[in-house]
Coordinates of C-alpha atoms in Angstrom, one line a residue:
M20 CA 33.7 62.7 53.5
T21 CA 34.7 60.7 50.0
S22 CA 38.2 59.5 50.5
I23 CA 40.9 60.7 48.1
T24 CA 43.4 57.9 48.8
D25 CA 46.2 57.1 46.3
D26 CA 49.7 54.9 46.9
R27 CA 52.4 57.6 48.7
S28 CA 54.1 57.6 51.5
L29 CA 52.6 59.5 54.4
I30 CA 55.1 61.8 54.0
A31 CA 54.2 63.0 50.5
H32 CA 51.6 63.8 52.3
T33 CA 52.2 66.3 55.0
G34 CA 55.6 66.8 54.4
W35 CA 59.7 66.2 55.5
G36 CA 58.7 69.8 57.5
Y37 CA 55.7 68.5 59.9
F38 CA 57.4 66.1 62.3
P39 CA 60.0 68.7 63.8
V40 CA 57.7 71.3 63.5
A41 CA 55.4 69.1 65.5
F42 CA 57.6 67.2 67.9
V43 CA 59.4 70.0 69.2
A44 CA 55.7 71.5 69.6
R45 CA 55.4 68.2 72.3
L46 CA 58.3 70.4 74.5
P47 CA 55.9 72.2 76.2
F48 CA 53.9 70.1 78.1
A49 CA 57.3 67.3 78.7
M50 CA 59.0 70.2 80.4
M51 CA 56.6 72.6 82.2
V52 CA 56.0 69.6 84.8
V53 CA 59.1 68.7 85.8
G54 CA 60.2 72.8 84.6
V55 CA 58.1 73.9 87.2
L56 CA 59.3 70.9 89.5
T57 CA 62.6 72.2 89.7
L58 CA 62.4 76.2 90.0
V59 CA 59.6 75.8 92.9
A60 CA 62.2 73.9 94.7
S61 CA 64.9 75.6 93.9
V62 CA 63.7 79.2 94.1
R63 CA 61.6 78.4 97.5
G64 CA 63.8 75.7 98.7
S65 CA 60.5 73.1 99.9
V66 CA 60.2 70.2 97.7
A67 CA 56.6 70.0 99.0
L68 CA 55.5 72.5 98.2
A69 CA 57.4 71.8 94.4
G70 CA 55.2 68.3 94.2
L71 CA 52.4 70.4 94.8
T72 CA 52.2 72.6 92.1
S73 CA 53.6 70.6 90.1
A74 CA 50.2 68.5 91.2
A75 CA 48.0 71.3 90.3
V76 CA 49.3 71.9 87.1
G77 CA 47.7 68.2 86.0
V78 CA 44.9 68.9 88.1
G79 CA 44.0 71.4 85.1
V80 CA 45.0 69.1 82.7
V81 CA 43.0 66.4 83.5
V82 CA 40.1 69.2 84.0
A83 CA 40.9 70.8 80.1
G84 CA 42.7 67.5 78.7
P85 CA 39.3 66.1 77.5
V86 CA 37.4 68.7 76.6
I87 CA 40.0 69.8 74.5
G88 CA 40.1 66.1 73.3
D89 CA 36.2 67.1 72.6
L90 CA 36.7 70.5 70.8
V91 CA 38.9 69.7 68.9
D92 CA 36.9 66.1 67.5
R93 CA 33.4 68.9 66.3
R94 CA 35.3 72.0 65.8
G95 CA 38.7 70.9 64.4
Q96 CA 42.2 71.3 65.8
R97 CA 43.2 74.8 63.8
R98 CA 40.1 76.3 65.9
V99 CA 41.7 74.9 69.8
L100 CA 45.1 74.9 69.6
V101 CA 46.0 78.5 68.3
P102 CA 44.3 80.5 71.5
V103 CA 45.1 77.9 73.1
G104 CA 48.9 77.9 72.4
L105 CA 49.2 81.3 72.6
A106 CA 47.8 81.9 76.8
N107 CA 50.0 78.5 77.1
G108 CA 52.9 80.9 76.2
I109 CA 51.9 84.1 78.5
L110 CA 51.2 81.3 81.8
L111 CA 55.2 80.3 81.3
A112 CA 56.6 83.3 80.9
L113 CA 54.3 84.6 83.8
F114 CA 55.3 82.4 86.7
P115 CA 58.6 82.8 86.5
V116 CA 57.7 86.7 88.0
V117 CA 54.8 84.7 89.7
V118 CA 57.5 82.2 92.1
L119 CA 60.4 85.1 91.7
T120 CA 58.4 87.7 93.6
G121 CA 57.1 85.4 97.0
M122 CA 53.2 85.4 96.2
P123 CA 51.9 83.5 98.2
E124 CA 52.0 79.9 98.1
P125 CA 48.3 80.2 97.3
V126 CA 49.0 82.1 94.0
V127 CA 52.0 79.3 93.6
L128 CA 49.8 76.8 93.0
A129 CA 47.1 79.6 91.3
A130 CA 49.9 79.5 88.6
G131 CA 50.4 76.1 88.2
A132 CA 46.0 75.0 87.7
L133 CA 46.3 77.6 85.2
I134 CA 49.7 76.7 83.1
G135 CA 47.7 73.5 83.4
L136 CA 44.1 74.0 82.2
T137 CA 46.0 75.4 79.2
A138 CA 48.7 72.4 78.7
P139 CA 48.1 72.5 74.2
Q140 CA 47.4 68.8 73.7
A141 CA 49.6 68.7 70.5
A142 CA 51.5 65.2 71.2
A143 CA 47.0 63.2 71.2
L144 CA 46.4 65.9 68.6
S145 CA 49.6 65.0 66.3
R146 CA 48.5 61.0 66.7
T147 CA 45.0 62.2 65.8
R148 CA 46.0 64.0 62.7
L149 CA 48.8 61.5 60.6
V150 CA 45.6 58.5 62.1
A151 CA 43.2 61.1 59.9
I152 CA 44.9 61.2 56.6
A153 CA 46.3 57.7 56.4
R154 CA 43.3 56.3 56.5
H155 CA 41.9 59.0 54.3
R156 CA 45.1 59.7 52.2
I157 CA 46.8 56.4 51.7
G158 CA 44.8 53.5 50.3
G159 CA 45.0 49.6 49.3
D160 CA 47.7 47.4 51.7
R161 CA 49.4 50.3 52.6
R162 CA 47.0 51.9 55.2
E163 CA 47.3 49.7 57.8
R164 CA 51.3 49.2 57.2
T165 CA 51.1 53.2 57.7
L166 CA 48.4 53.0 61.1
S167 CA 51.1 50.6 62.4
R168 CA 53.7 52.3 62.3
V169 CA 52.0 55.9 62.9
M170 CA 51.6 54.5 66.1
S171 CA 55.1 53.7 66.8
Y172 CA 56.4 56.4 65.0
E173 CA 54.0 59.1 67.6
S174 CA 54.6 57.0 70.7
A175 CA 58.8 56.6 70.1
A176 CA 58.5 60.4 70.0
D177 CA 56.2 61.6 72.8
E178 CA 59.2 58.5 74.6
T179 CA 61.8 60.8 73.5
A180 CA 60.1 64.4 73.9
F181 CA 59.7 63.3 77.4
V182 CA 63.7 62.2 77.4
I183 CA 64.9 65.4 76.0
G184 CA 62.1 67.8 78.3
P185 CA 63.8 66.6 81.7
V186 CA 67.0 66.9 80.3
L187 CA 66.7 70.1 78.6
V188 CA 65.5 71.6 82.0
G189 CA 68.3 70.3 84.1
L190 CA 70.4 71.6 81.2
L191 CA 68.6 75.0 81.5
A192 CA 68.7 75.1 85.7
A193 CA 72.4 73.9 85.9
F194 CA 73.7 76.2 83.6
L195 CA 71.3 79.0 82.9
A196 CA 69.1 79.6 85.7
P197 CA 66.3 77.7 87.8
W198 CA 63.8 80.1 85.8
A199 CA 65.5 79.3 82.1
P200 CA 63.8 76.1 81.7
I201 CA 59.8 77.9 81.9
A202 CA 60.9 81.1 79.8
V203 CA 62.4 78.3 77.1
A204 CA 59.1 76.4 77.3
A205 CA 56.8 79.2 77.1
A206 CA 59.2 80.8 73.4
L207 CA 58.4 77.2 72.2
S208 CA 54.9 77.2 73.0
F209 CA 54.7 80.6 71.4
A210 CA 56.1 79.5 68.3
F211 CA 56.0 75.8 67.7
V212 CA 52.9 75.0 68.4
T213 CA 50.9 78.5 66.8
A214 CA 53.9 76.8 63.7
F215 CA 51.3 72.9 64.7
A216 CA 48.1 74.3 65.0
L217 CA 49.0 76.4 61.2
H218 CA 50.6 73.3 59.2
P219 CA 48.5 72.1 56.3
T220 CA 48.5 68.7 57.8
A221 CA 45.4 70.1 60.4
V222 CA 42.7 71.2 57.1
M223 CA 42.5 67.3 57.2
A224 CA 42.1 66.8 60.3
D225 CA 40.2 69.7 60.8
R226 CA 38.1 68.7 58.1
D227 CA 37.9 65.5 59.1
A228 CA 36.0 67.0 62.2
E229 CA 33.4 68.9 60.2
T230 CA 32.1 66.2 57.8
A231 CA 32.8 63.4 59.9
P232 CA 28.8 60.9 59.3
A233 CA 28.8 59.7 62.1
R234 CA 30.7 60.4 65.9
A235 CA 30.5 57.6 68.8
P236 CA 28.6 58.8 71.6
V237 CA 31.0 60.4 74.2
R238 CA 29.6 57.1 77.0
D239 CA 31.3 54.8 73.9
V240 CA 35.3 56.6 75.5
L241 CA 34.1 55.2 78.5
S242 CA 33.8 51.7 77.6
R243 CA 35.4 49.0 79.6
P244 CA 38.7 48.2 77.4
V245 CA 39.3 52.1 76.9
L246 CA 39.1 53.1 80.1
V247 CA 41.7 49.9 80.9
L248 CA 43.5 52.0 78.9
V249 CA 43.2 55.2 81.2
A250 CA 43.9 53.4 83.9
A251 CA 47.3 51.9 82.9
T252 CA 48.2 55.3 82.0
F253 CA 47.5 57.1 84.8
G254 CA 50.2 53.6 86.2
V255 CA 52.9 55.2 83.6
G256 CA 51.9 59.0 85.1
L257 CA 52.6 57.7 88.1
F258 CA 56.1 56.5 87.8
F259 CA 56.9 58.9 86.2
G260 CA 56.4 61.3 89.0
S261 CA 57.4 59.0 92.1
T262 CA 60.3 58.6 90.2
L263 CA 61.7 61.8 89.4
T264 CA 61.0 63.6 92.8
S265 CA 61.8 60.9 95.1
L266 CA 65.0 61.2 92.4
T267 CA 65.2 65.4 93.2
A268 CA 64.9 64.4 96.9
F269 CA 68.1 62.0 96.1
A270 CA 70.0 65.0 94.3
Q271 CA 68.7 67.5 96.5
S272 CA 70.0 64.8 99.5
T273 CA 73.5 65.0 97.9
G274 CA 73.8 68.7 97.6
D275 CA 72.7 68.8 93.4
G276 CA 69.3 69.1 92.9
E277 CA 68.9 71.0 89.8
A278 CA 71.3 67.3 88.3
A279 CA 67.4 66.2 88.8
G280 CA 66.5 66.3 86.1
L281 CA 69.9 64.8 84.0
L282 CA 69.8 62.3 85.7
Y283 CA 66.3 61.3 85.1
G284 CA 67.2 61.9 81.6
L285 CA 69.2 58.9 81.7
M286 CA 65.8 56.8 82.7
G287 CA 64.8 58.3 78.7
I288 CA 68.2 56.5 76.9
G289 CA 66.7 53.3 77.4
S290 CA 63.5 54.0 77.3
A291 CA 63.4 56.4 73.5
A292 CA 65.8 53.3 72.5
L293 CA 62.9 50.5 73.3
A294 CA 60.1 52.3 71.4
L295 CA 62.1 53.6 68.7
T296 CA 62.6 49.2 67.9
V297 CA 58.9 48.0 69.0
M298 CA 58.1 48.4 65.5
L299 CA 60.0 46.0 64.3
L300 CA 58.8 43.6 66.7
P301 CA 57.0 40.5 65.2
A302 CA 52.9 40.5 65.0
R303 CA 52.4 37.7 66.9
F304 CA 53.6 39.5 69.5
A305 CA 50.6 40.8 70.5
L306 CA 50.1 44.2 71.7
R307 CA 48.2 42.5 75.1
W308 CA 51.9 39.9 75.1
R309 CA 54.5 43.7 75.1
W310 CA 52.8 45.1 78.2
L311 CA 52.7 42.5 80.1
A312 CA 56.2 41.0 79.2
F313 CA 57.5 45.2 79.5
G314 CA 55.9 45.5 82.6
A315 CA 57.6 42.7 84.6
V316 CA 60.4 44.3 83.7
L317 CA 59.2 47.9 85.2
V318 CA 59.2 45.9 88.2
A319 CA 62.5 44.5 88.3
A320 CA 64.3 47.6 87.5
S321 CA 61.5 49.7 90.1
A322 CA 62.7 47.3 92.7
A323 CA 66.7 47.8 92.3
Y324 CA 65.3 51.5 92.7
A325 CA 64.1 51.7 95.8
L326 CA 66.7 49.8 97.3
A327 CA 69.4 51.4 96.1
G328 CA 71.2 53.0 98.1
D329 CA 73.9 54.8 96.5
L330 CA 74.3 57.2 93.3
V331 CA 75.7 54.2 90.7
A332 CA 72.7 51.7 91.9
V333 CA 70.5 54.7 91.2
I334 CA 72.0 54.9 87.6
V335 CA 72.2 51.1 86.3
A336 CA 68.1 51.3 88.3
L337 CA 67.1 54.0 86.0
S338 CA 69.1 52.2 82.9
L339 CA 66.4 49.1 82.8
M340 CA 63.5 51.2 84.7
G341 CA 63.6 52.8 81.3
L342 CA 63.6 49.9 79.7
G343 CA 60.2 48.8 80.5
V344 CA 58.5 51.7 80.2
G345 CA 59.4 53.4 76.7
P346 CA 57.6 50.7 75.3
T347 CA 54.9 49.7 77.5
L348 CA 53.6 53.0 76.8
V349 CA 54.1 52.3 73.0
T350 CA 51.8 49.2 73.5
L351 CA 49.1 51.8 75.7
F352 CA 49.2 54.7 73.0
S353 CA 49.1 51.4 70.3
L354 CA 45.9 49.8 71.7
A355 CA 43.8 53.1 72.2
G356 CA 44.3 53.7 68.6
E357 CA 43.0 51.0 68.0
R358 CA 40.1 50.7 70.4
S359 CA 39.6 55.0 69.7
P360 CA 35.0 55.2 68.8
A361 CA 34.7 56.3 65.6
G362 CA 35.1 60.1 65.6
R363 CA 36.5 60.2 69.6
S364 CA 40.6 60.0 68.3
A365 CA 41.3 63.2 69.6
T366 CA 39.1 62.6 72.6
V367 CA 40.9 59.4 74.0
M368 CA 44.4 60.4 73.2
T369 CA 43.8 63.5 75.0
L370 CA 42.3 61.2 78.4
L371 CA 45.5 58.8 77.9
A372 CA 47.1 62.0 77.0
S373 CA 45.1 64.2 80.6
A374 CA 45.3 60.7 83.0
L375 CA 49.2 60.6 82.2
T376 CA 50.2 64.0 83.6
L377 CA 47.5 63.8 86.4
A378 CA 49.1 61.2 87.8
Q379 CA 52.7 62.2 87.7
A380 CA 51.7 65.8 88.6
I381 CA 49.8 63.9 91.7
A382 CA 52.7 61.2 92.4
A383 CA 55.2 64.4 92.5
G384 CA 53.0 65.9 95.3
V385 CA 52.5 62.4 97.1
T386 CA 56.5 62.1 96.4
G387 CA 57.7 65.1 97.8
A388 CA 55.4 65.0 100.8
L389 CA 56.4 61.4 101.7
A390 CA 60.7 63.2 101.1
E391 CA 60.2 65.3 104.0
A392 CA 58.6 63.9 106.5
T393 CA 60.9 60.9 105.9
S394 CA 63.5 60.0 103.9
A395 CA 64.7 60.3 99.9
Q396 CA 65.0 56.9 100.1
A397 CA 61.7 55.5 101.3
A398 CA 60.3 57.6 98.5
M399 CA 62.7 55.9 95.9
A400 CA 59.7 52.6 97.2
L401 CA 57.4 54.3 95.4
P402 CA 57.3 53.9 91.9
L403 CA 57.5 50.0 92.5
G404 CA 54.1 49.8 93.8
A405 CA 53.2 52.1 90.6
A406 CA 55.1 49.8 88.1
A407 CA 53.2 46.8 89.8
L408 CA 50.0 48.7 89.3
V409 CA 50.4 48.3 85.9
L410 CA 51.4 45.5 85.4
A411 CA 47.7 44.4 87.0
L412 CA 46.5 45.9 84.3
G413 CA 48.7 44.4 82.1
V414 CA 46.3 41.6 83.8
V415 CA 43.1 42.5 83.6
N416 CA 44.0 43.8 80.2
A417 CA 45.1 40.1 79.0
R418 CA 42.4 38.5 80.9
H419 CA 39.7 39.8 79.9
D420 CA 41.0 39.7 75.8
R421 CA 41.2 36.0 76.0
A422 CA 37.5 35.5 77.3
A423 CA 36.5 38.5 74.2
E424 CA 38.2 36.2 72.3
G425 CA 36.0 33.1 73.4
P426 CA 36.7 29.0 72.9
S427 CA 37.4 29.8 68.9
G428 CA 40.4 31.9 70.0
A429 CA 39.3 34.4 67.2
A430 CA 40.0 37.9 68.5
P431 CA 38.1 39.9 68.1
A432 CA 38.6 43.7 66.4
R433 CA 39.9 45.3 70.1
A434 CA 41.3 42.9 71.2
R435 CA 44.4 42.6 70.7

């Protein structure tokens, strides 16, 4: 494709209206796992079933996510996202009926899996869309600066959505009804995912998808530098899922299970704040070292959470955990943007998003079962294991990058 570049800012190309639409379009994805967990736990009275249903959502996401990403890379965003968003809205609207009418557990699990299969990948596709606009519409030195800001903004927006999503679930479930969060997620999917899919910026991304001169083969996505990011994002998902479910068990043990989403949101306050400021960090603080630094914070805070014995200690630990997880997630997606093979940005981004959601759901299932079999306190130790995995993979990434630099110390294009 022939690029048409100029000196205008990214917002001049997208328009201000793009950003609120793209942000709200993320919320159904951010709300569905927590909303399913809360609804099933509240109505059926089983944290184990709720965790398994959330796991079914994650299985659906991981099966469909990379397929959706590949279809978008080949056919464009509008053709894929419009039918996916509408189908997801319908399935979300039907899920409370399935749970509230007492349908058998296999039907509940199947309904959760279908929600995951149609999960709209708005966050990954927004990142892909803005990167395409920056690369093909913005010229000169501004392009690289814009690409860096896009990655920071998108990761911060993801974090903020993952904060607002659970908080919305907690508020709606506590003040309206346990089915209210899923009903709201369905309405948002119908309205905002469709609006995001049809936004004029999609035309630019679709044109890139249709006319890309050299799309890398799928096997390039499975390279070691990309797979270590997928594995680390999976670890972050394990952290999210085990934290949320152990927190749900803790809240239920205090007689206020619907408050779990609100408590979970406390972790997101520091997470979102740090994610928004990552773009201000100096370039010499390389991405691989950020991964190690913030991963270490996550491990320390998770240890405090595992040892917390009362509500005040849990609140303090959750706040500290947010200081580690937000910047870590920003770093992983920034590295993914740099390491995506040509023409495979949507595939890589949806692969990371799928790994995050799958791990979150699997951890929810395992943690829920452990909480019911033993205690909430035992389940609260699991986030520490997930945090340790993220940090260990950061060490692997740093060692690989240092080896790739060679004796000269000059970093290759993809080793950051």
